[in-house]
mmCIF file of C-alpha atoms in Angstrom:
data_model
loop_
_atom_site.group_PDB
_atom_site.id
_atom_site.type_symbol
_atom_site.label_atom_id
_atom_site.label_comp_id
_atom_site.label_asym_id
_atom_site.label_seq_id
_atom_site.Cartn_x
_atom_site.Cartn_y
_atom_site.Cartn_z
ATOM 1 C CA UNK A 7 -28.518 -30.155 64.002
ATOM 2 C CA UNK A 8 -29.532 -26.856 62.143
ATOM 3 C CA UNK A 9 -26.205 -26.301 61.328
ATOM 4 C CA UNK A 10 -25.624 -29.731 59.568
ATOM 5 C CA UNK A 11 -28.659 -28.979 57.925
ATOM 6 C CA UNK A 12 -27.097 -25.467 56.782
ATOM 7 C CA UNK A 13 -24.552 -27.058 55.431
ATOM 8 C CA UNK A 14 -26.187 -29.744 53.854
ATOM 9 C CA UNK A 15 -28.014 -27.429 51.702
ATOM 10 C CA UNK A 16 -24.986 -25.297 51.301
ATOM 11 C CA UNK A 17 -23.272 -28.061 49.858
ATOM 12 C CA UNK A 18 -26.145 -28.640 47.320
ATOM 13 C CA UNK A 19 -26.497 -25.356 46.159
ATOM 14 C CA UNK A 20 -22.348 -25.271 45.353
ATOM 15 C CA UNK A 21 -22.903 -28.756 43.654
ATOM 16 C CA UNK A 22 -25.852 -27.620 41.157
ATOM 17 C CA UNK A 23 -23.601 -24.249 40.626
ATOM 18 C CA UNK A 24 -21.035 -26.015 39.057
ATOM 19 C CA UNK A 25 -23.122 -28.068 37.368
ATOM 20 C CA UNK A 26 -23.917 -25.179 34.865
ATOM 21 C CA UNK A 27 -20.292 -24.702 34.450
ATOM 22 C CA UNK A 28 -19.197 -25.992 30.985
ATOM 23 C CA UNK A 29 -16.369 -25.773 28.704
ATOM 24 C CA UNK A 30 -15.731 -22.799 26.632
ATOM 25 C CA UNK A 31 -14.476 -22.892 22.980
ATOM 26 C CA UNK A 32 -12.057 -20.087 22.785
ATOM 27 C CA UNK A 33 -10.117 -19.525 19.206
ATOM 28 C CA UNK A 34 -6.548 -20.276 19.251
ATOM 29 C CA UNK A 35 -4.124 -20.874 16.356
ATOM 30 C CA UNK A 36 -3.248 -24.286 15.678
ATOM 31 C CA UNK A 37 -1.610 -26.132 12.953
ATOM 32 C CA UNK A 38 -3.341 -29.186 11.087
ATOM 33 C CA UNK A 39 -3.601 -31.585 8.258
ATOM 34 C CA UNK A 40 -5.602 -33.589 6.618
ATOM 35 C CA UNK A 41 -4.983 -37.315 5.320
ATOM 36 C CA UNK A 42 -7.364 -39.132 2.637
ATOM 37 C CA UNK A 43 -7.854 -42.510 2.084
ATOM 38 C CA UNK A 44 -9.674 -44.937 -0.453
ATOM 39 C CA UNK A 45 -10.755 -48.603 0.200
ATOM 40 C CA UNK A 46 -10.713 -49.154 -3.980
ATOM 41 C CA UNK A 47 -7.346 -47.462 -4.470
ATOM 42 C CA UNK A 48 -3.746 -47.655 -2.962
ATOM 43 C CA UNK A 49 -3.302 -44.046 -3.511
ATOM 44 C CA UNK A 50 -3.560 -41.421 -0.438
ATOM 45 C CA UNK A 51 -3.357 -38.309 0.043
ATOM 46 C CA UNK A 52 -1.822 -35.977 2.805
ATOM 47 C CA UNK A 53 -2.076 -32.113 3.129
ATOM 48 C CA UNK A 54 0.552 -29.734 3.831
ATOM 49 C CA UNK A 55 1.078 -28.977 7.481
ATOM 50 C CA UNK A 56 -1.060 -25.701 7.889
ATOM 51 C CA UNK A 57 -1.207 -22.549 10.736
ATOM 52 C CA UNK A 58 -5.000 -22.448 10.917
ATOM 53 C CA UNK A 59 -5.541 -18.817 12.500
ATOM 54 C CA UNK A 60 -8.918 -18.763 15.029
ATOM 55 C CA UNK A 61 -9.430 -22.474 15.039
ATOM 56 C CA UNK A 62 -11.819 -23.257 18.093
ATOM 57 C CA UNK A 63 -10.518 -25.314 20.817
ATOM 58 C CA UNK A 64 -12.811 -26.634 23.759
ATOM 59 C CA UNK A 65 -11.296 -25.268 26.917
ATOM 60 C CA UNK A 66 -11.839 -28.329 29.058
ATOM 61 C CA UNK A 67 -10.734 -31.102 26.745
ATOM 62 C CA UNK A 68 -8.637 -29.310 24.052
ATOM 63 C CA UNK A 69 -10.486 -30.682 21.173
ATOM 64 C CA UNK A 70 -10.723 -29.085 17.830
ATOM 65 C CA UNK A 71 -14.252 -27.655 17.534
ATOM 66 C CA UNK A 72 -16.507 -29.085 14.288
ATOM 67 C CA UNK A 73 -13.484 -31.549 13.922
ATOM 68 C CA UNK A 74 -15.334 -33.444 10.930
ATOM 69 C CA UNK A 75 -16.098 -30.683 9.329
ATOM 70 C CA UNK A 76 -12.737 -29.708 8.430
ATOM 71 C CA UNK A 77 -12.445 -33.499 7.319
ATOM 72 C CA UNK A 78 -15.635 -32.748 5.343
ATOM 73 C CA UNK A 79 -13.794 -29.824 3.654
ATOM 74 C CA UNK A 80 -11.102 -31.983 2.732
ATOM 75 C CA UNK A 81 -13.547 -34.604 1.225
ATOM 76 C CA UNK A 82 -15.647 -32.039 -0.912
ATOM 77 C CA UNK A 83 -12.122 -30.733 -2.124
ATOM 78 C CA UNK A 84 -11.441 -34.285 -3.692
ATOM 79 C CA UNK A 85 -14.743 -35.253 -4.729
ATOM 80 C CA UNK A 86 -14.486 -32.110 -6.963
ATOM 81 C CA UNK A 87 -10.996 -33.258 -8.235
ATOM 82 C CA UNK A 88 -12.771 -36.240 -9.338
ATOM 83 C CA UNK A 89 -11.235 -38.720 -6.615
ATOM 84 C CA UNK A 90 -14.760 -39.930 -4.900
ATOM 85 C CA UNK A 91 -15.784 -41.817 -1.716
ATOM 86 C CA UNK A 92 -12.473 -40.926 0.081
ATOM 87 C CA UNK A 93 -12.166 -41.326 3.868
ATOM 88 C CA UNK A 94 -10.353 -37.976 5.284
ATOM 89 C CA UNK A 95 -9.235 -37.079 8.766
ATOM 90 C CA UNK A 96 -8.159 -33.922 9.741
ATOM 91 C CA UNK A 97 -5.701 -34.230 12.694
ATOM 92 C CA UNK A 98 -3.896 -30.718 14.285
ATOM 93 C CA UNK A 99 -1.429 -29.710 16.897
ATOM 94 C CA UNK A 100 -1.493 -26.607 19.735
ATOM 95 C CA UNK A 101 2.394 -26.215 18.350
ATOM 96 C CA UNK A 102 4.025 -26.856 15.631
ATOM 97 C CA UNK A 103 6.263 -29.137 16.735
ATOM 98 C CA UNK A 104 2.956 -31.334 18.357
ATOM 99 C CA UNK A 105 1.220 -31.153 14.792
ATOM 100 C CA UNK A 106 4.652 -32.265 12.809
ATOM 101 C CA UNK A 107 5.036 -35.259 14.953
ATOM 102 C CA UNK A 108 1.674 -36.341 14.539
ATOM 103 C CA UNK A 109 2.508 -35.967 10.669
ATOM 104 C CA UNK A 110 5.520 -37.698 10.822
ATOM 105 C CA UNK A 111 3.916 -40.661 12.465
ATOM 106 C CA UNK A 112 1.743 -41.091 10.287
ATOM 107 C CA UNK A 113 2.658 -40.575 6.851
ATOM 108 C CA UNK A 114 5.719 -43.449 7.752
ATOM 109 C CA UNK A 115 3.325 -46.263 8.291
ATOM 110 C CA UNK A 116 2.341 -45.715 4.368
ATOM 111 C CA UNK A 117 5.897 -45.199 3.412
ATOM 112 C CA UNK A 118 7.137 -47.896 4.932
ATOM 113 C CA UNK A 119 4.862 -50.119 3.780
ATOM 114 C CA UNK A 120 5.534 -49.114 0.234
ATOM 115 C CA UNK A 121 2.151 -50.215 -1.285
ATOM 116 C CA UNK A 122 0.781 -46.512 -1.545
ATOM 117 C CA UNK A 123 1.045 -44.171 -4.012
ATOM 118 C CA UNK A 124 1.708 -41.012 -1.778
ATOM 119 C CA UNK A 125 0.428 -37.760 -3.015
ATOM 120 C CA UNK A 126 0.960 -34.481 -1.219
ATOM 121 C CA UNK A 127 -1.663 -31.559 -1.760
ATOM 122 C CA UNK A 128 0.078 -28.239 -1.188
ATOM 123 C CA UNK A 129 -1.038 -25.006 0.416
ATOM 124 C CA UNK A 130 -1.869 -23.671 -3.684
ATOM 125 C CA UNK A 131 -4.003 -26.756 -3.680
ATOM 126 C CA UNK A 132 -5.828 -27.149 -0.683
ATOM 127 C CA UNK A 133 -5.938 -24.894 2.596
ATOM 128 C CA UNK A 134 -8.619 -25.419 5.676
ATOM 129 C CA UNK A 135 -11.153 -22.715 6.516
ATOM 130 C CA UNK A 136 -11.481 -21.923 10.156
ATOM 131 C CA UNK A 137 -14.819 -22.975 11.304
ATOM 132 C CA UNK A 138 -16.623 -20.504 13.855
ATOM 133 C CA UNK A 139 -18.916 -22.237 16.465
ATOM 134 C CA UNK A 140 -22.656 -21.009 16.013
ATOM 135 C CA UNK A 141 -23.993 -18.693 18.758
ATOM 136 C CA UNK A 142 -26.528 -20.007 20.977
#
């Protein structure tokens, strides 16, 4: 009976353990873009694929760290251009190859539909800024 009892407790103690166990972010490079959209216009806008040097990825899950804040960087660069009230997304890749597929996929569902004016913002124009997550 004691040694049930042992173990019980045992078995507790390992449970709230690994309860304090969370996810790291740990800074990896990645490569990303950004894609803006307007509800009053038919024109978008896609960034240039980018290698984003010490982006932040979440250990456990793989997600970009501050993800809309990158889309919010994106945003403030095209309010100041004078285009206002655009949605933005910033979408990324671990590789290259993951990023440019992602890319691919989506800038065909507004060419093929051939109602958008496409615009492309290149690296001169527009570049991300590696966000660092705040220490604790």
């Amino acid at each position: 009976m004691k040694r049930n009892i042992k173990r019980c407790l045992l078995g507790i103690c390992a449970m709230f353990a690994t309860l304090g166990i969370s996810a790291a972010n740990t800074a990896k490079t990645i490569y990303i873009y950004g894609f803006a959209a307007s509800f009053n216009d038919s024109t978008v806008y896609f960034t240039e694929l980018q290698r984003l040097d010490s982006a932040y990825i979440d250990t456990k899950t793989n997600f970009l760290y501050s993800r809309e804040n990158y889309s919010y960087q994106l945003q403030d660069y095209l309010d100041q251009k004078g285009w206002k009230h655009a949605v933005c997304i910033t979408s990324y890749g671990l590789t290259k190859k993951e990023a440019e597929k992602k890319f691919l996929n989506l800038r065909k569902k507004y060419v093929d539909k051939g109602k958008f004016d496409i615009k492309y913002l290149k690296l001169s124009d527009f570049t991300y800024q590696a966000i660092k997550p705040e220490d604790n």
